[in-house]
mmCIF file of C-alpha atoms in Angstrom:
data_model
loop_
_atom_site.group_PDB
_atom_site.id
_atom_site.type_symbol
_atom_site.label_atom_id
_atom_site.label_comp_id
_atom_site.label_asym_id
_atom_site.label_seq_id
_atom_site.Cartn_x
_atom_site.Cartn_y
_atom_site.Cartn_z
ATOM 1 C CA MET X 117 -0.537 28.410 14.592
ATOM 2 C CA GLN X 118 -2.993 31.242 13.645
ATOM 3 C CA HIS X 119 -6.548 30.536 12.496
ATOM 4 C CA GLN X 120 -9.938 32.230 12.269
ATOM 5 C CA VAL X 121 -11.764 32.125 15.651
ATOM 6 C CA VAL X 122 -15.603 32.665 15.726
ATOM 7 C CA SER X 123 -18.542 32.219 17.971
ATOM 8 C CA ARG X 124 -20.131 28.814 18.543
ATOM 9 C CA ASP X 125 -23.127 29.806 16.403
ATOM 10 C CA GLU X 126 -20.921 30.853 13.441
ATOM 11 C CA TRP X 127 -18.803 27.638 13.832
ATOM 12 C CA LEU X 128 -22.025 25.585 13.675
ATOM 13 C CA LEU X 129 -23.129 27.175 10.462
ATOM 14 C CA ALA X 130 -19.750 26.559 8.865
ATOM 15 C CA ARG X 131 -19.712 22.985 10.163
ATOM 16 C CA LYS X 132 -23.137 22.214 8.728
ATOM 17 C CA ALA X 133 -22.132 23.563 5.361
ATOM 18 C CA HIS X 134 -19.063 21.353 5.372
ATOM 19 C CA LEU X 135 -21.160 18.371 6.576
ATOM 20 C CA ALA X 136 -23.197 18.688 3.370
ATOM 21 C CA HIS X 137 -19.922 18.470 1.400
ATOM 22 C CA GLU X 138 -18.775 15.385 3.469
ATOM 23 C CA LYS X 139 -22.060 13.578 2.771
ATOM 24 C CA ALA X 140 -21.749 14.294 -0.944
ATOM 25 C CA PHE X 141 -18.207 12.986 -0.875
ATOM 26 C CA THR X 142 -19.325 9.834 0.941
ATOM 27 C CA ARG X 143 -21.921 9.132 -1.734
ATOM 28 C CA GLN X 144 -19.335 9.771 -4.466
ATOM 29 C CA ARG X 145 -16.917 7.428 -2.706
ATOM 30 C CA ASP X 146 -19.582 4.718 -2.532
ATOM 31 C CA ALA X 147 -20.291 5.147 -6.227
ATOM 32 C CA LEU X 148 -16.578 5.053 -7.060
ATOM 33 C CA SER X 149 -16.191 1.802 -5.002
ATOM 34 C CA ALA X 150 -19.100 0.226 -6.831
ATOM 35 C CA GLU X 151 -17.570 1.251 -10.183
ATOM 36 C CA ARG X 152 -14.252 -0.286 -9.068
ATOM 37 C CA ARG X 153 -15.968 -3.615 -8.123
ATOM 38 C CA ALA X 154 -17.709 -3.585 -11.616
ATOM 39 C CA LEU X 155 -14.377 -3.362 -13.533
ATOM 40 C CA PRO X 156 -13.757 -6.322 -15.831
ATOM 41 C CA TRP X 157 -11.265 -8.924 -14.793
ATOM 42 C CA VAL X 158 -8.294 -10.587 -16.467
ATOM 43 C CA LYS X 159 -7.774 -14.358 -16.158
ATOM 44 C CA LEU X 160 -4.294 -15.299 -15.096
ATOM 45 C CA ASP X 161 -2.847 -18.323 -16.896
ATOM 46 C CA LYS X 162 0.787 -17.679 -15.974
ATOM 47 C CA ASP X 163 2.376 -19.548 -13.109
ATOM 48 C CA TYR X 164 4.178 -17.432 -10.567
ATOM 49 C CA ALA X 165 6.492 -18.839 -7.906
ATOM 50 C CA PHE X 166 6.953 -17.311 -4.502
ATOM 51 C CA GLU X 167 9.063 -18.261 -1.453
ATOM 52 C CA GLY X 168 7.550 -18.170 2.112
ATOM 53 C CA GLN X 169 8.326 -19.597 5.478
ATOM 54 C CA GLY X 170 7.470 -23.089 4.309
ATOM 55 C CA GLY X 171 9.295 -22.915 1.046
ATOM 56 C CA ARG X 172 7.913 -22.593 -2.552
ATOM 57 C CA LEU X 173 4.369 -21.229 -3.013
ATOM 58 C CA THR X 174 2.080 -20.531 -5.928
ATOM 59 C CA LEU X 175 -0.203 -17.508 -6.300
ATOM 60 C CA ALA X 176 -3.112 -19.906 -5.438
ATOM 61 C CA ASP X 177 -1.366 -20.770 -2.166
ATOM 62 C CA LEU X 178 -1.378 -17.076 -1.117
ATOM 63 C CA PHE X 179 -5.220 -17.140 -1.054
ATOM 64 C CA GLY X 180 -5.224 -19.697 1.798
ATOM 65 C CA SER X 181 -8.872 -20.707 2.291
ATOM 66 C CA ASN X 182 -10.235 -17.351 0.996
ATOM 67 C CA SER X 183 -11.511 -16.483 -2.463
ATOM 68 C CA GLN X 184 -10.124 -12.961 -2.425
ATOM 69 C CA LEU X 185 -6.463 -11.794 -2.157
ATOM 70 C CA VAL X 186 -4.933 -8.342 -1.732
ATOM 71 C CA ILE X 187 -1.228 -8.216 -2.390
ATOM 72 C CA TYR X 188 0.749 -5.211 -1.305
ATOM 73 C CA HIS X 189 3.854 -4.731 -3.454
ATOM 74 C CA PHE X 190 6.390 -3.897 -0.728
ATOM 75 C CA MET X 191 9.495 -1.983 -1.793
ATOM 76 C CA PHE X 192 12.308 -4.268 -0.616
ATOM 77 C CA GLY X 193 14.820 -5.029 -3.375
ATOM 78 C CA PRO X 194 17.604 -7.576 -3.495
ATOM 79 C CA GLY X 195 20.564 -6.612 -1.305
ATOM 80 C CA TRP X 196 18.536 -4.100 0.814
ATOM 81 C CA THR X 197 18.811 -4.256 4.622
ATOM 82 C CA GLU X 198 15.515 -2.512 5.330
ATOM 83 C CA GLY X 199 12.273 -1.732 3.589
ATOM 84 C CA CYS X 200 11.038 1.553 2.239
ATOM 85 C CA SER X 201 9.977 3.821 5.042
ATOM 86 C CA GLY X 202 6.626 4.708 3.361
ATOM 87 C CA CYS X 203 5.839 0.987 2.675
ATOM 88 C CA SER X 204 6.669 0.302 6.259
ATOM 89 C CA PHE X 205 4.374 3.029 7.450
ATOM 90 C CA LEU X 206 1.592 1.518 5.430
ATOM 91 C CA ALA X 207 2.473 -2.056 6.506
ATOM 92 C CA ASP X 208 2.091 -0.962 10.206
ATOM 93 C CA HIS X 209 -1.565 -1.067 9.504
ATOM 94 C CA PHE X 210 -1.793 -4.648 8.192
ATOM 95 C CA ASP X 211 -1.905 -6.689 11.357
ATOM 96 C CA GLY X 212 -4.828 -4.742 12.745
ATOM 97 C CA ALA X 213 -6.692 -5.080 9.494
ATOM 98 C CA ASN X 214 -5.977 -8.820 9.354
ATOM 99 C CA LEU X 215 -7.850 -9.345 12.588
ATOM 100 C CA HIS X 216 -11.015 -8.757 10.494
ATOM 101 C CA LEU X 217 -10.027 -9.343 6.825
ATOM 102 C CA LYS X 218 -9.291 -13.060 7.359
ATOM 103 C CA HIS X 219 -12.878 -13.469 8.681
ATOM 104 C CA HIS X 220 -14.354 -11.780 5.649
ATOM 105 C CA ASP X 221 -12.982 -13.949 2.843
ATOM 106 C CA VAL X 222 -9.902 -11.798 2.239
ATOM 107 C CA SER X 223 -6.205 -12.791 2.424
ATOM 108 C CA LEU X 224 -3.628 -9.902 2.711
ATOM 109 C CA VAL X 225 -0.059 -10.685 1.744
ATOM 110 C CA ALA X 226 3.027 -8.550 1.149
ATOM 111 C CA VAL X 227 5.303 -9.420 -1.725
ATOM 112 C CA SER X 228 8.843 -8.148 -2.375
ATOM 113 C CA ARG X 229 11.501 -9.005 -5.007
ATOM 114 C CA ALA X 230 14.229 -9.548 -2.474
ATOM 115 C CA PRO X 231 14.969 -13.185 -1.494
ATOM 116 C CA PHE X 232 12.877 -14.291 1.455
ATOM 117 C CA ALA X 233 15.813 -14.572 3.834
ATOM 118 C CA GLU X 234 16.895 -10.960 3.212
ATOM 119 C CA PHE X 235 13.831 -9.283 4.816
ATOM 120 C CA GLN X 236 13.324 -11.609 7.823
ATOM 121 C CA ALA X 237 15.498 -9.570 10.208
ATOM 122 C CA PHE X 238 13.678 -6.357 9.154
ATOM 123 C CA LYS X 239 10.310 -8.008 9.657
ATOM 124 C CA ARG X 240 11.335 -9.032 13.196
ATOM 125 C CA ARG X 241 12.678 -5.540 13.874
ATOM 126 C CA MET X 242 9.275 -4.127 12.932
ATOM 127 C CA GLY X 243 7.348 -6.658 14.961
ATOM 128 C CA TRP X 244 5.009 -7.615 12.103
ATOM 129 C CA ASP X 245 3.011 -10.839 11.894
ATOM 130 C CA PHE X 246 1.365 -10.526 8.451
ATOM 131 C CA ASP X 247 2.365 -12.875 5.617
ATOM 132 C CA TRP X 248 5.305 -11.590 3.580
ATOM 133 C CA VAL X 249 6.702 -13.588 0.702
ATOM 134 C CA SER X 250 9.420 -13.228 -1.926
ATOM 135 C CA SER X 251 8.837 -13.129 -5.726
ATOM 136 C CA ALA X 252 12.549 -13.561 -6.463
ATOM 137 C CA GLY X 253 13.131 -15.438 -9.670
ATOM 138 C CA SER X 254 9.511 -14.802 -10.832
ATOM 139 C CA ASP X 255 8.145 -12.316 -13.387
ATOM 140 C CA PHE X 256 5.426 -11.296 -10.860
ATOM 141 C CA ASN X 257 6.890 -7.841 -10.019
ATOM 142 C CA TYR X 258 7.620 -7.157 -13.687
ATOM 143 C CA ASP X 259 4.168 -8.194 -14.946
ATOM 144 C CA PHE X 260 2.497 -6.013 -12.316
ATOM 145 C CA HIS X 261 4.838 -3.117 -13.065
ATOM 146 C CA VAL X 262 6.258 -2.408 -9.577
ATOM 147 C CA SER X 263 9.838 -3.324 -10.682
ATOM 148 C CA PRO X 264 11.230 -2.538 -14.168
ATOM 149 C CA SER X 265 12.088 -5.622 -16.143
ATOM 150 C CA PRO X 266 15.685 -6.157 -17.492
ATOM 151 C CA ALA X 267 14.350 -5.204 -20.945
ATOM 152 C CA GLU X 268 12.753 -1.993 -19.658
ATOM 153 C CA GLN X 269 15.984 -1.069 -17.825
ATOM 154 C CA ALA X 270 18.042 -1.619 -20.978
ATOM 155 C CA ALA X 271 15.629 0.434 -22.998
ATOM 156 C CA GLY X 272 15.565 3.236 -20.395
ATOM 157 C CA ARG X 273 11.777 3.296 -20.390
ATOM 158 C CA TYR X 274 9.418 1.453 -18.012
ATOM 159 C CA GLU X 275 5.670 1.302 -17.176
ATOM 160 C CA TYR X 276 4.383 2.445 -13.799
ATOM 161 C CA ASN X 277 0.914 3.629 -12.729
ATOM 162 C CA TYR X 278 -0.427 2.995 -16.283
ATOM 163 C CA GLU X 279 2.026 5.317 -17.994
ATOM 164 C CA THR X 280 5.430 4.979 -19.622
ATOM 165 C CA ARG X 281 8.283 6.771 -17.905
ATOM 166 C CA ASP X 282 11.859 7.501 -18.882
ATOM 167 C CA GLY X 283 14.830 6.082 -16.896
ATOM 168 C CA GLU X 284 15.777 2.731 -15.466
ATOM 169 C CA GLY X 285 13.305 2.984 -12.562
ATOM 170 C CA GLY X 286 13.517 0.974 -9.393
ATOM 171 C CA GLU X 287 11.322 -0.800 -6.791
ATOM 172 C CA MET X 288 7.891 0.939 -6.608
ATOM 173 C CA PRO X 289 4.862 0.625 -4.336
ATOM 174 C CA GLY X 290 1.334 -0.507 -5.158
ATOM 175 C CA PHE X 291 -1.284 -3.099 -4.452
ATOM 176 C CA SER X 292 -3.140 -5.653 -6.564
ATOM 177 C CA VAL X 293 -6.377 -7.556 -5.953
ATOM 178 C CA PHE X 294 -7.252 -11.039 -7.170
ATOM 179 C CA TYR X 295 -10.274 -13.389 -7.122
ATOM 180 C CA ARG X 296 -10.279 -17.180 -7.174
ATOM 181 C CA ASN X 297 -13.451 -18.993 -8.232
ATOM 182 C CA GLU X 298 -14.745 -22.423 -7.215
ATOM 183 C CA GLN X 299 -12.907 -24.011 -10.167
ATOM 184 C CA GLY X 300 -9.665 -22.602 -8.927
ATOM 185 C CA GLU X 301 -9.296 -20.062 -11.760
ATOM 186 C CA ILE X 302 -7.537 -16.814 -10.647
ATOM 187 C CA PHE X 303 -8.493 -13.369 -11.995
ATOM 188 C CA HIS X 304 -6.800 -10.015 -11.542
ATOM 189 C CA SER X 305 -9.432 -7.499 -10.690
ATOM 190 C CA TYR X 306 -7.629 -4.309 -9.684
ATOM 191 C CA SER X 307 -4.212 -2.628 -9.081
ATOM 192 C CA SER X 308 -3.391 0.775 -7.741
ATOM 193 C CA TYR X 309 -0.101 2.698 -7.324
ATOM 194 C CA GLU X 310 1.357 5.925 -5.843
ATOM 195 C CA ARG X 311 -1.355 7.997 -4.116
ATOM 196 C CA GLY X 312 -3.867 5.193 -4.704
ATOM 197 C CA CYS X 313 -2.214 3.442 -1.774
ATOM 198 C CA ASP X 314 -3.518 6.158 0.590
ATOM 199 C CA LEU X 315 -6.660 4.094 0.791
ATOM 200 C CA LEU X 316 -4.812 1.551 2.918
ATOM 201 C CA VAL X 317 -3.370 4.045 5.417
ATOM 202 C CA GLY X 318 -5.724 4.564 8.335
ATOM 203 C CA ALA X 319 -3.283 6.998 10.012
ATOM 204 C CA TYR X 320 -3.810 9.447 7.197
ATOM 205 C CA ASN X 321 -7.493 9.688 7.974
ATOM 206 C CA PHE X 322 -6.692 10.741 11.505
ATOM 207 C CA LEU X 323 -4.107 13.286 10.361
ATOM 208 C CA ASP X 324 -6.475 14.710 7.715
ATOM 209 C CA MET X 325 -9.002 15.613 10.481
ATOM 210 C CA THR X 326 -6.464 17.524 12.563
ATOM 211 C CA PRO X 327 -5.755 21.320 12.255
ATOM 212 C CA LYS X 328 -2.273 20.732 10.857
ATOM 213 C CA GLY X 329 -3.309 17.896 8.575
ATOM 214 C CA ARG X 330 -0.374 15.875 7.173
ATOM 215 C CA ASN X 331 1.904 18.796 7.915
ATOM 216 C CA GLU X 332 4.429 18.030 5.198
ATOM 217 C CA ASP X 333 6.295 20.119 2.614
ATOM 218 C CA GLU X 334 6.667 17.144 0.343
ATOM 219 C CA ILE X 335 4.723 13.877 0.330
ATOM 220 C CA MET X 336 5.971 11.623 3.189
ATOM 221 C CA ASP X 337 8.872 13.927 4.039
ATOM 222 C CA TRP X 338 8.105 13.317 7.708
ATOM 223 C CA MET X 339 7.855 9.577 7.395
ATOM 224 C CA ARG X 340 10.175 7.255 9.434
ATOM 225 C CA HIS X 341 10.300 3.602 10.323
ATOM 226 C CA HIS X 342 8.296 3.396 13.560
ATOM 227 C CA ASP X 343 11.452 2.801 15.577
ATOM 228 C CA ARG X 344 13.174 5.863 14.223
ATOM 229 C CA TYR X 345 11.086 8.656 15.632
ATOM 230 C CA GLU X 346 13.442 9.217 18.534
ATOM 231 C CA LYS X 347 14.568 12.797 18.635
ATOM 232 C CA SER X 348 18.184 14.023 18.676
ATOM 233 C CA ALA X 349 19.043 15.497 22.042
ATOM 234 C CA ALA X 350 20.984 18.241 20.328
ATOM 235 C CA THR X 351 18.435 19.412 17.633
ATOM 236 C CA GLY X 352 15.107 17.920 18.611
ATOM 237 C CA ALA X 353 14.785 16.756 15.069
ATOM 238 C CA PRO X 354 13.749 13.145 14.112
ATOM 239 C CA GLU X 355 16.424 10.844 12.787
ATOM 240 C CA PRO X 356 16.728 11.358 9.018
ATOM 241 C CA ALA X 357 14.922 8.877 6.818
ATOM 242 C CA PRO X 358 17.231 6.468 4.870
ATOM 243 C CA ALA X 359 18.080 7.977 1.482
ATOM 244 C CA SER X 360 17.628 4.622 -0.228
ATOM 245 C CA ALA X 361 14.069 3.994 1.008
ATOM 246 C CA CYS X 362 11.253 6.210 -0.253
ATOM 247 C CA CYS X 363 7.757 5.700 -1.634
ATOM 248 C CA GLY X 364 7.014 9.397 -2.272
#
């Protein structure tokens, strides 16, 4: 890897110039976060049913004792044997975050459209502890536009990331945020999709600080389930990612 090499004094000048840009970005990020928190809410009156370890759950149940709920829309469709590799990369960050989120009035839950029993073996394989429930039989995935509805599939047009796209579509990633007031009313405050999910991936921040960065030709082309980074003795290349599981 070739790169410009300079004296320590020259490096310090360049670093201080970049520091000014970093500070400006931090202030912009703070302002954007404040703008996000100030967005209007939508009151939810529709009942959604989920299935978890203890059986049937409501959206209110997913909050637990907290007033705030973050749902990650995990790509695991009916009949799949493993989850999307990109969603799995992101989900590897959940248990560490939950050590703190649950003490700050926030519940974090993953939701997939596959029946609950279908992703239990994969969850055990990944060694995850976070709450992960099924929305099978509910309109939840359709209403939050991470799975095309039967009507959208029939029409060949579906909504994702706040735009209409052609095709039948499939399972798609994203996250949604909800608030529950003291009266038990539930409000939808925010949803984000595609690259918006980068906010939840701490490993990206480490990579973005390194000389090679994310080191990818296409987004997430290097991504694997964390138990599939073993290299082939013959080629030294990582095991190929499953063709059926991709967030990018």
